[in-house]
CSV table of C-alpha atoms in Angstrom, one decimal:
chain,number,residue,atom,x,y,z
A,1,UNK,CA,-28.1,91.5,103.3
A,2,UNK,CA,-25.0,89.5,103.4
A,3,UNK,CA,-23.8,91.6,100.0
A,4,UNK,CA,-24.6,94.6,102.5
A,5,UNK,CA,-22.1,93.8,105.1
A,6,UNK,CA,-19.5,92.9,102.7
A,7,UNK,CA,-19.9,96.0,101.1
A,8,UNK,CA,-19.9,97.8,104.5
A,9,UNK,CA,-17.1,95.9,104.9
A,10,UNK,CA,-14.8,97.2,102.3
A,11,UNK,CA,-15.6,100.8,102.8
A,12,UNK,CA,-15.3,100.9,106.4
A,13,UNK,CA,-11.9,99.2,107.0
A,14,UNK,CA,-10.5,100.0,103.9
A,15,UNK,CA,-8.8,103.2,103.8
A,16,UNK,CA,-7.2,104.5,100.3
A,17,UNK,CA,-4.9,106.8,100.3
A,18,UNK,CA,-4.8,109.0,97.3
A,19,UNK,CA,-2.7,108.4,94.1
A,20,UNK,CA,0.2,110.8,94.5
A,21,UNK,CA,0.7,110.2,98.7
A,22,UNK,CA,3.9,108.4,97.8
A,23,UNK,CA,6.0,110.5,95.6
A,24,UNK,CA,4.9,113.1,98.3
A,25,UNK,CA,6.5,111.6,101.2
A,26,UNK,CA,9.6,111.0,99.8
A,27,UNK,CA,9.7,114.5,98.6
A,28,UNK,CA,9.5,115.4,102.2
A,29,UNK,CA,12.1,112.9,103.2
A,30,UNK,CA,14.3,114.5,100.8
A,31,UNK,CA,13.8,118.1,102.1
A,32,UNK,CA,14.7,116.9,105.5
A,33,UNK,CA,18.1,115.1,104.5
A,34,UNK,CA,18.9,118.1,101.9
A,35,UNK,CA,18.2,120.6,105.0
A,36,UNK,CA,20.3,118.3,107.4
A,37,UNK,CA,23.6,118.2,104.7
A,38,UNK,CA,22.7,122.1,104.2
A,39,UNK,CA,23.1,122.1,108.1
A,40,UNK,CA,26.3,119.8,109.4
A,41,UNK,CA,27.9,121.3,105.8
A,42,UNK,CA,27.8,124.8,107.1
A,43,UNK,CA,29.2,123.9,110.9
A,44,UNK,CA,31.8,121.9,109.0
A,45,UNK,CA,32.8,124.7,107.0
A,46,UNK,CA,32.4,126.9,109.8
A,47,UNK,CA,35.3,125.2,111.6
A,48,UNK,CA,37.5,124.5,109.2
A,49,UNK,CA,37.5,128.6,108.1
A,50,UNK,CA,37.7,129.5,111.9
A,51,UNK,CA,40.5,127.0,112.2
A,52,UNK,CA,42.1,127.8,108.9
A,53,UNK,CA,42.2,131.8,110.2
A,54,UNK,CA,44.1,130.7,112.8
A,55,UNK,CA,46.3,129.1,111.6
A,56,UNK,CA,47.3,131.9,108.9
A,57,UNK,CA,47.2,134.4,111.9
A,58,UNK,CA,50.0,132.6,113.6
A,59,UNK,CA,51.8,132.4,110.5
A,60,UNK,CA,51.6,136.0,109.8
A,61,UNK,CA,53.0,136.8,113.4
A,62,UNK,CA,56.1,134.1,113.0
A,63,UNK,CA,56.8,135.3,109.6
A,64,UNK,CA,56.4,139.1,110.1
A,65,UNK,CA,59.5,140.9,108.6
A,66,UNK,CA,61.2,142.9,110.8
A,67,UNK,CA,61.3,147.0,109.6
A,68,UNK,CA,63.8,147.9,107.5
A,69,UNK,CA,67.1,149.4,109.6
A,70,UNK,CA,68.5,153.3,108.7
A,71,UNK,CA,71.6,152.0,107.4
A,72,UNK,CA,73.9,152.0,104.8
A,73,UNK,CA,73.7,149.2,102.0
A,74,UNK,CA,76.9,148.3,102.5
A,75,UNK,CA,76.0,147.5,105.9
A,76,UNK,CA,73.0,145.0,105.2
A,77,UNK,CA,75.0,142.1,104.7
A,78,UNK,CA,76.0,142.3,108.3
A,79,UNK,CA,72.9,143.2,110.1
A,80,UNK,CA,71.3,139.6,111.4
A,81,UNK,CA,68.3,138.8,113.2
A,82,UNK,CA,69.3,135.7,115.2
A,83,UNK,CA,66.1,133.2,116.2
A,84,UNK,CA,67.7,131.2,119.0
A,85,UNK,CA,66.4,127.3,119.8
A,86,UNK,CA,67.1,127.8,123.0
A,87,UNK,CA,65.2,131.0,124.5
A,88,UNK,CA,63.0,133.5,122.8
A,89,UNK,CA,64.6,137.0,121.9
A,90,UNK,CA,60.9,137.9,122.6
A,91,UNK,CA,60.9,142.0,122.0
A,92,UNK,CA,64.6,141.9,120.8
A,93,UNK,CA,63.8,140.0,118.1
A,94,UNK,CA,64.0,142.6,115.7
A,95,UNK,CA,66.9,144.0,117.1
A,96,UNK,CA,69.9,143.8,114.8
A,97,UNK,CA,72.4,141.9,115.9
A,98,UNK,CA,76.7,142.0,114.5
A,99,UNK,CA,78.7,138.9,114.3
A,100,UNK,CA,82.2,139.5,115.0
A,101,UNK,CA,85.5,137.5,116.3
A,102,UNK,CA,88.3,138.7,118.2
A,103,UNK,CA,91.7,137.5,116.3
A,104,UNK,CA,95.0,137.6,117.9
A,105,UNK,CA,98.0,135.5,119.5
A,106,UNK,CA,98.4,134.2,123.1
A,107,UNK,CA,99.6,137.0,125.5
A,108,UNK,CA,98.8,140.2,123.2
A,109,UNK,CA,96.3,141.6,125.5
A,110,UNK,CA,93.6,139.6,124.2
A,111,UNK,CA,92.0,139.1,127.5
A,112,UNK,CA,92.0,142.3,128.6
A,113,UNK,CA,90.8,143.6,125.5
A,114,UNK,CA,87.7,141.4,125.4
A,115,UNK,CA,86.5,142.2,129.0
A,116,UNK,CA,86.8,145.9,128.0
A,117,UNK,CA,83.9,144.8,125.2
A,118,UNK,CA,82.1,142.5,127.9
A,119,UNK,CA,81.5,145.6,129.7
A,120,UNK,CA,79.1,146.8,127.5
A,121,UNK,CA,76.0,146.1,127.8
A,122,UNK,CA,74.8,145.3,124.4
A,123,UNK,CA,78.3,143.1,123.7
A,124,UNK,CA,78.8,139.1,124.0
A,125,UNK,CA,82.5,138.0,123.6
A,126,UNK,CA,82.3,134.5,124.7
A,127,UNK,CA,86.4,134.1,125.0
A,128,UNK,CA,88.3,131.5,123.6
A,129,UNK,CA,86.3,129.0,122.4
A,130,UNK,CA,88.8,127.3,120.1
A,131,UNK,CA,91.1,126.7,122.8
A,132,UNK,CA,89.0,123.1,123.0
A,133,UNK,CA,90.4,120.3,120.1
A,134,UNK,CA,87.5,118.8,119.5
A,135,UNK,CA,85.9,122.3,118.3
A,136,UNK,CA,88.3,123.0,115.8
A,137,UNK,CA,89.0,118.8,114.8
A,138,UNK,CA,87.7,119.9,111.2
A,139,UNK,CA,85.7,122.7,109.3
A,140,UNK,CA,82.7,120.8,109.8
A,141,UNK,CA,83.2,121.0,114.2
A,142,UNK,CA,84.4,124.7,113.1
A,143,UNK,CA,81.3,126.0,111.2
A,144,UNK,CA,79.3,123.7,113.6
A,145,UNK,CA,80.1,125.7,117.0
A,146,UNK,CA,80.3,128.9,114.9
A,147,UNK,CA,76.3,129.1,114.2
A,148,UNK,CA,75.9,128.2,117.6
A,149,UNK,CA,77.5,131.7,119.1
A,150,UNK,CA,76.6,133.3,116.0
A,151,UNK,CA,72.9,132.0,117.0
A,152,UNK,CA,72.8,133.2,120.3
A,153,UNK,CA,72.6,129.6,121.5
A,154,UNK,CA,76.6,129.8,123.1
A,155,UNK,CA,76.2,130.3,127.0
A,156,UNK,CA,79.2,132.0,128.7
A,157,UNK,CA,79.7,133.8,132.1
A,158,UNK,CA,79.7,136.7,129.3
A,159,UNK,CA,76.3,136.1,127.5
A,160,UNK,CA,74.0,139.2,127.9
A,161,UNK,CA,70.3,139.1,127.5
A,162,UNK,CA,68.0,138.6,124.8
A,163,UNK,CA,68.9,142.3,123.5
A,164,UNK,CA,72.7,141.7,122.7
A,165,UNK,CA,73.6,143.9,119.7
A,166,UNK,CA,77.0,142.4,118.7
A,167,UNK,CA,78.0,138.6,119.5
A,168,UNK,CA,81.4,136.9,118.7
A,169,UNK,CA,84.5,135.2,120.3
A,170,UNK,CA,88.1,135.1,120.8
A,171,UNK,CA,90.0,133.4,118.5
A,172,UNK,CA,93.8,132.5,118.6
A,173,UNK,CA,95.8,131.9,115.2
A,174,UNK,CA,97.6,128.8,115.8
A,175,UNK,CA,93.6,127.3,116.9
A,176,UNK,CA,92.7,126.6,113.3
A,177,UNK,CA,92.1,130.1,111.8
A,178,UNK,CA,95.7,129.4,109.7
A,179,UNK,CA,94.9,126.1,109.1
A,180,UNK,CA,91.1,126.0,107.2
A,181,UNK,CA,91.6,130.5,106.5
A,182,UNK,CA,90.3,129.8,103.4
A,183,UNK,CA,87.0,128.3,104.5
A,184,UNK,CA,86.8,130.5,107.6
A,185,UNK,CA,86.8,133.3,105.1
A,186,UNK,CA,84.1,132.1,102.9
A,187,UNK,CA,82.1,131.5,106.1
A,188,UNK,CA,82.5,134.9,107.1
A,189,UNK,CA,81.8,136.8,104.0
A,190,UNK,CA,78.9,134.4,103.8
A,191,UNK,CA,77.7,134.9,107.2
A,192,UNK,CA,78.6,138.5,107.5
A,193,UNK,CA,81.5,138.0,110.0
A,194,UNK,CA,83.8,141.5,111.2
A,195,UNK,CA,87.1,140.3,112.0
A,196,UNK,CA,89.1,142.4,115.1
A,197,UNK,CA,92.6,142.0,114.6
A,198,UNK,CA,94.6,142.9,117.9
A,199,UNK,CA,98.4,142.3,118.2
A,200,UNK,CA,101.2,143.6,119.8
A,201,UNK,CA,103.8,146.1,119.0
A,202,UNK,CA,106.6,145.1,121.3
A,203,UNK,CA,107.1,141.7,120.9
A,204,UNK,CA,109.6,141.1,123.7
A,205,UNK,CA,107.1,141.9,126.1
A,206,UNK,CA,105.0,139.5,124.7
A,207,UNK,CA,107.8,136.9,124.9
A,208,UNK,CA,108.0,137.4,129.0
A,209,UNK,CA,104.7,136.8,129.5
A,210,UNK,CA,104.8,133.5,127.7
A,211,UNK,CA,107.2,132.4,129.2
A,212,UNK,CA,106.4,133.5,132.6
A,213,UNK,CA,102.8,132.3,132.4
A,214,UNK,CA,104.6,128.7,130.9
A,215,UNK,CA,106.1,128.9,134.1
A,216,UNK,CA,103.4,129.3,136.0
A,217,UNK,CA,101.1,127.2,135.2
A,218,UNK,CA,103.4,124.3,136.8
A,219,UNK,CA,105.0,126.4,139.7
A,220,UNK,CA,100.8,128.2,140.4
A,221,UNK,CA,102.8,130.8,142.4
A,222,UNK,CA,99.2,132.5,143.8
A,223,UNK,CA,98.9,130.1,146.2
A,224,UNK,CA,98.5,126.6,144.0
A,225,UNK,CA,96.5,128.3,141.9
A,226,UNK,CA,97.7,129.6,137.9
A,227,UNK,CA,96.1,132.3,137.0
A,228,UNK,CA,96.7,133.9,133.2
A,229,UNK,CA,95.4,137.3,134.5
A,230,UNK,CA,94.5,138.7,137.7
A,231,UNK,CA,92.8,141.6,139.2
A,232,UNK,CA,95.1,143.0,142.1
A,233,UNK,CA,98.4,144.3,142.4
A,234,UNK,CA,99.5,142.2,145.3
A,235,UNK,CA,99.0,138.9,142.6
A,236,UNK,CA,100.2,141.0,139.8
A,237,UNK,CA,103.7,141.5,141.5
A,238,UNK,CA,103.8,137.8,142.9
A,239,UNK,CA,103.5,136.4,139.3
A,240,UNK,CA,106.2,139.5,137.9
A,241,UNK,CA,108.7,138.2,140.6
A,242,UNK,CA,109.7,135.4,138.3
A,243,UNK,CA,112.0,136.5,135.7
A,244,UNK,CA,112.8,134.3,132.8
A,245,UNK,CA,115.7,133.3,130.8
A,246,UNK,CA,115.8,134.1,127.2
A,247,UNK,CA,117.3,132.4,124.8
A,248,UNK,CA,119.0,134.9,123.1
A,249,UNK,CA,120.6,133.3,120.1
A,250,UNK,CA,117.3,132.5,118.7
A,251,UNK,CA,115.1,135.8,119.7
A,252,UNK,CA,115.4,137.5,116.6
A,253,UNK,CA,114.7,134.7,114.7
A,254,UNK,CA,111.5,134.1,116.7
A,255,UNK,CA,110.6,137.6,116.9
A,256,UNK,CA,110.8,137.6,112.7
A,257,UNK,CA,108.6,134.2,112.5
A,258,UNK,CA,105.5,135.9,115.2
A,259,UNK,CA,105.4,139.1,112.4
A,260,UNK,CA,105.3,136.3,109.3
A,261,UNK,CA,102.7,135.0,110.9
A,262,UNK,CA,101.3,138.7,111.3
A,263,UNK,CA,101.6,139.2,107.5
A,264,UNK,CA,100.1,135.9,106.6
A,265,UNK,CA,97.3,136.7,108.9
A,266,UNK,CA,95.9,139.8,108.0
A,267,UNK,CA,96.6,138.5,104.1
A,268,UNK,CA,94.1,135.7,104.3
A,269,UNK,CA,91.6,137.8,105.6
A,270,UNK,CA,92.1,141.2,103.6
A,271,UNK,CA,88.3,140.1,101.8
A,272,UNK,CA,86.5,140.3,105.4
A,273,UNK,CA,85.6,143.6,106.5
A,274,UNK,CA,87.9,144.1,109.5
A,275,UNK,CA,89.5,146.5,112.0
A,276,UNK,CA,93.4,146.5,113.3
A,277,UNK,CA,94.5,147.1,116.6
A,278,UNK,CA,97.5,147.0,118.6
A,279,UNK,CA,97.4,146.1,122.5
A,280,UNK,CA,99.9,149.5,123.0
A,281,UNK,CA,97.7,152.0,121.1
A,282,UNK,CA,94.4,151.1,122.8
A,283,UNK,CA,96.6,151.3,126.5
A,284,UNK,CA,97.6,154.4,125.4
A,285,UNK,CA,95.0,155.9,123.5
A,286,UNK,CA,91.4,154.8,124.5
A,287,UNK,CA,90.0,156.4,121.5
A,288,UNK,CA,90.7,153.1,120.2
A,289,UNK,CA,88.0,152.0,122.0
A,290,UNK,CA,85.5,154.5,120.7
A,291,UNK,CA,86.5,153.4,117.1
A,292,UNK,CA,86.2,150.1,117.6
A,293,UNK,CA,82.2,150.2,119.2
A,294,UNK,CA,81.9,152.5,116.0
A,295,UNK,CA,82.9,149.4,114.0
A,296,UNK,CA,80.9,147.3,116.0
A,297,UNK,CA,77.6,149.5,115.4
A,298,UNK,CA,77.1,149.7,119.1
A,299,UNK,CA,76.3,152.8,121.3
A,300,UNK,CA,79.5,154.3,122.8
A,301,UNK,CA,80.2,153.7,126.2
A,302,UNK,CA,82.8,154.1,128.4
A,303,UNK,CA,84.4,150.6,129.2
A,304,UNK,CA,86.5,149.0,132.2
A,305,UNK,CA,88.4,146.1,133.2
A,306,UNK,CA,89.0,144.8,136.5
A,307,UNK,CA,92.5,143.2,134.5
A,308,UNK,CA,95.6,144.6,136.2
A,309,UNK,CA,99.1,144.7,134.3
A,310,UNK,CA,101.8,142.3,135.0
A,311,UNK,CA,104.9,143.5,133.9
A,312,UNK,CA,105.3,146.7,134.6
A,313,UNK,CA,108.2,149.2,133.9
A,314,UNK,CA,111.0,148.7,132.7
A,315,UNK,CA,111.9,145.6,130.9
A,316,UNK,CA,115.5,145.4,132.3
A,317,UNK,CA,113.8,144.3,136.0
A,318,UNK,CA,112.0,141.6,133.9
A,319,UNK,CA,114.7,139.4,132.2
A,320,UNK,CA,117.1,137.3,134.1
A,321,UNK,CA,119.4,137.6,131.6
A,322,UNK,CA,119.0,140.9,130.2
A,323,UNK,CA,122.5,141.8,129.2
A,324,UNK,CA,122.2,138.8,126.7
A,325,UNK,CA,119.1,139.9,125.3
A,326,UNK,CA,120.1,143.7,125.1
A,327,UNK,CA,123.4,142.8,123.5
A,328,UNK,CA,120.9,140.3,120.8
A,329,UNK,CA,118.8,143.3,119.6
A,330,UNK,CA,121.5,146.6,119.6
A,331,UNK,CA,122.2,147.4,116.6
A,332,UNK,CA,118.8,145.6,114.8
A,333,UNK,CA,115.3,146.9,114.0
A,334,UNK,CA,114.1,145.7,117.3
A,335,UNK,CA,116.0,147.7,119.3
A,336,UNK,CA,113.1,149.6,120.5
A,337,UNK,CA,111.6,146.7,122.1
A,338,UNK,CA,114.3,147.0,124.9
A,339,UNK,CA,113.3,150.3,126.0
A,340,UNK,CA,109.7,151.1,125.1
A,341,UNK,CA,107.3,151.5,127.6
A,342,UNK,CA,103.9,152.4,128.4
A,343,UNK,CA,101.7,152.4,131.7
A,344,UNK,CA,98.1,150.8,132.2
């Protein structure tokens, strides 16, 4: 009996599970982690390729060329595409933009000139930069603040929108353009630069209004106030009332060094693509005008300027001293200067 219960025992409470149970289970463990690594793997990989298209889709829109232009090859080198770091051209940006700087002397009709092209509307001339020190201390400060207009990134009373077609500045020769030509030349055949040349034919006009404007930037005739151009004829004849002396022993001799300077000018930059003017011929002939937004790739338009004339007439009712002068340039190549005229 008692070899009953133990054998009741065993069998009752005893349970045996069969051989292969073991290697069984773990086979089922390890379906469940492979399908669980099948699992996170594929969300894994489904984020990085979502994130990865992304990111090659933004790429693609940042880096897509703009269309080819209808232009000459010739003309490639100076067709840009600015990217700004301070705005977004947004729509424009594949709008071609022309660098160009105006080049000229104080009192040729500079200013006049350049808010004849700041009436256009696809035109940025932001004046005379250069006139600051600091901006032209070395080539370094030169190149510096010329990739900033050249970048759209120069703000003036005369920066257009985002969809300006030709940018570029006034620029006087005694501000540094003599002094580094050679790298300022190598910059702009590098960069694509179109240099506007724009002197004057009469030089003895230009001599009054340096001197009268000298003047008057100490006397400020318009009530305290100097002003290098004005826009009525009431301030225009206030500022002509002052007539100047001239040294006449010395005027042909400084009439001769303002065309060597001429020469040398247009000598160092003969390798730039570039267009010369003279103040007289685009008063006289506004043509000039045409040819020059030809040169500038812009469409034509007729421009304005709210700029009224100085000196007017005659230049006998201008000098203070006039039979000196007259009696200095009778009889020389100059002679014309006295009595050449023209109306604006």
């Amino acid at each position: 009996m008692a070899d009953d219960l133990s054998f009741f025992s065993k069998d009752s409470f005893i349970l045996k599970l069969p051989k292969k149970s073991p290697l069984v289970l773990r086979m089922v463990v390890l379906l469940f982690v492979m399908v669980c690594g099948v699992y996170i793997f594929s969300i894994c990989l489904k984020q990085i390729s979502t994130s990865s298209t992304s990111e090659f889709l933004n790429i693609g829109v940042i880096q897509k060329p703009c269309p080819e232009p209808n232009i000459e090859p010739w003309e490639i080198p100076y067709v840009h595409y600015p990217d700004p770091k301070t705005f977004s051209r947004a729509e424009c940006a594949c709008n071609p933009v022309r660098y160009f700087a105006i080049m000229s002397m104080q009192r040729s009709g500079s200013g006049w000139f350049e808010t004849l092209l700041n009436n256009h509307t696809n035109i940025s001339s932001n004046g005379e930069i250069f006139s600051v020190k600091v901006r032209r201390t070395n080539v370094s400060t030169i190149v510096e603040t010329l990739d900033k207009v050249y970048n759209l990134d120069w703000f003036t009373s005369a920066s257009k929108n985002e969809c300006t077609a030709a940018v570029g500045l006034k620029w006087m020769l005694n501000q540094g353009l003599m002094q580094y030509h050679k790298e300022i030349v190598e910059y702009f055949n590098a960069r694509g630069v179109s240099a506007i040349f724009l002197f004057r034919r009469n030089l003895l006009r230009r001599m009054i209004s340096i001197l009268a404007n000298s003047y008057d930037q100490n006397a400020k005739l318009l009530n305290g106030t100097h002003k290098s151009h004005v826009h009525s004829p009431l301030e225009a004849d206030i500022l002509a009332s002052y007539k100047p002396v001239i040294n006449a022993t010395l005027l042909v001799p400084n009439i001769r060094e303002v065309e060597e300077t001429t020469k040398k000018a247009l000598e160092y930059f003969k390798s730039t693509r570039h267009i010369i003017l003279y103040y007289e011929d685009v008063v006289k002939n506004r043509t000039k005008l045409a040819e020059v937004q030809e040169f500038l790739k812009v469409p034509k338009r007729e421009l304005s300027s709210r700029q009224v004339k100085i000196h007017k007439g005659s230049l006998s009712k201008h000098i203070q001293n006039w039979n000196d002068v007259e009696k200095a340039l009778n009889g020389t190549q100059y002679e014309s200067y006295l009595y050449g005229d023209y109306r604006r």
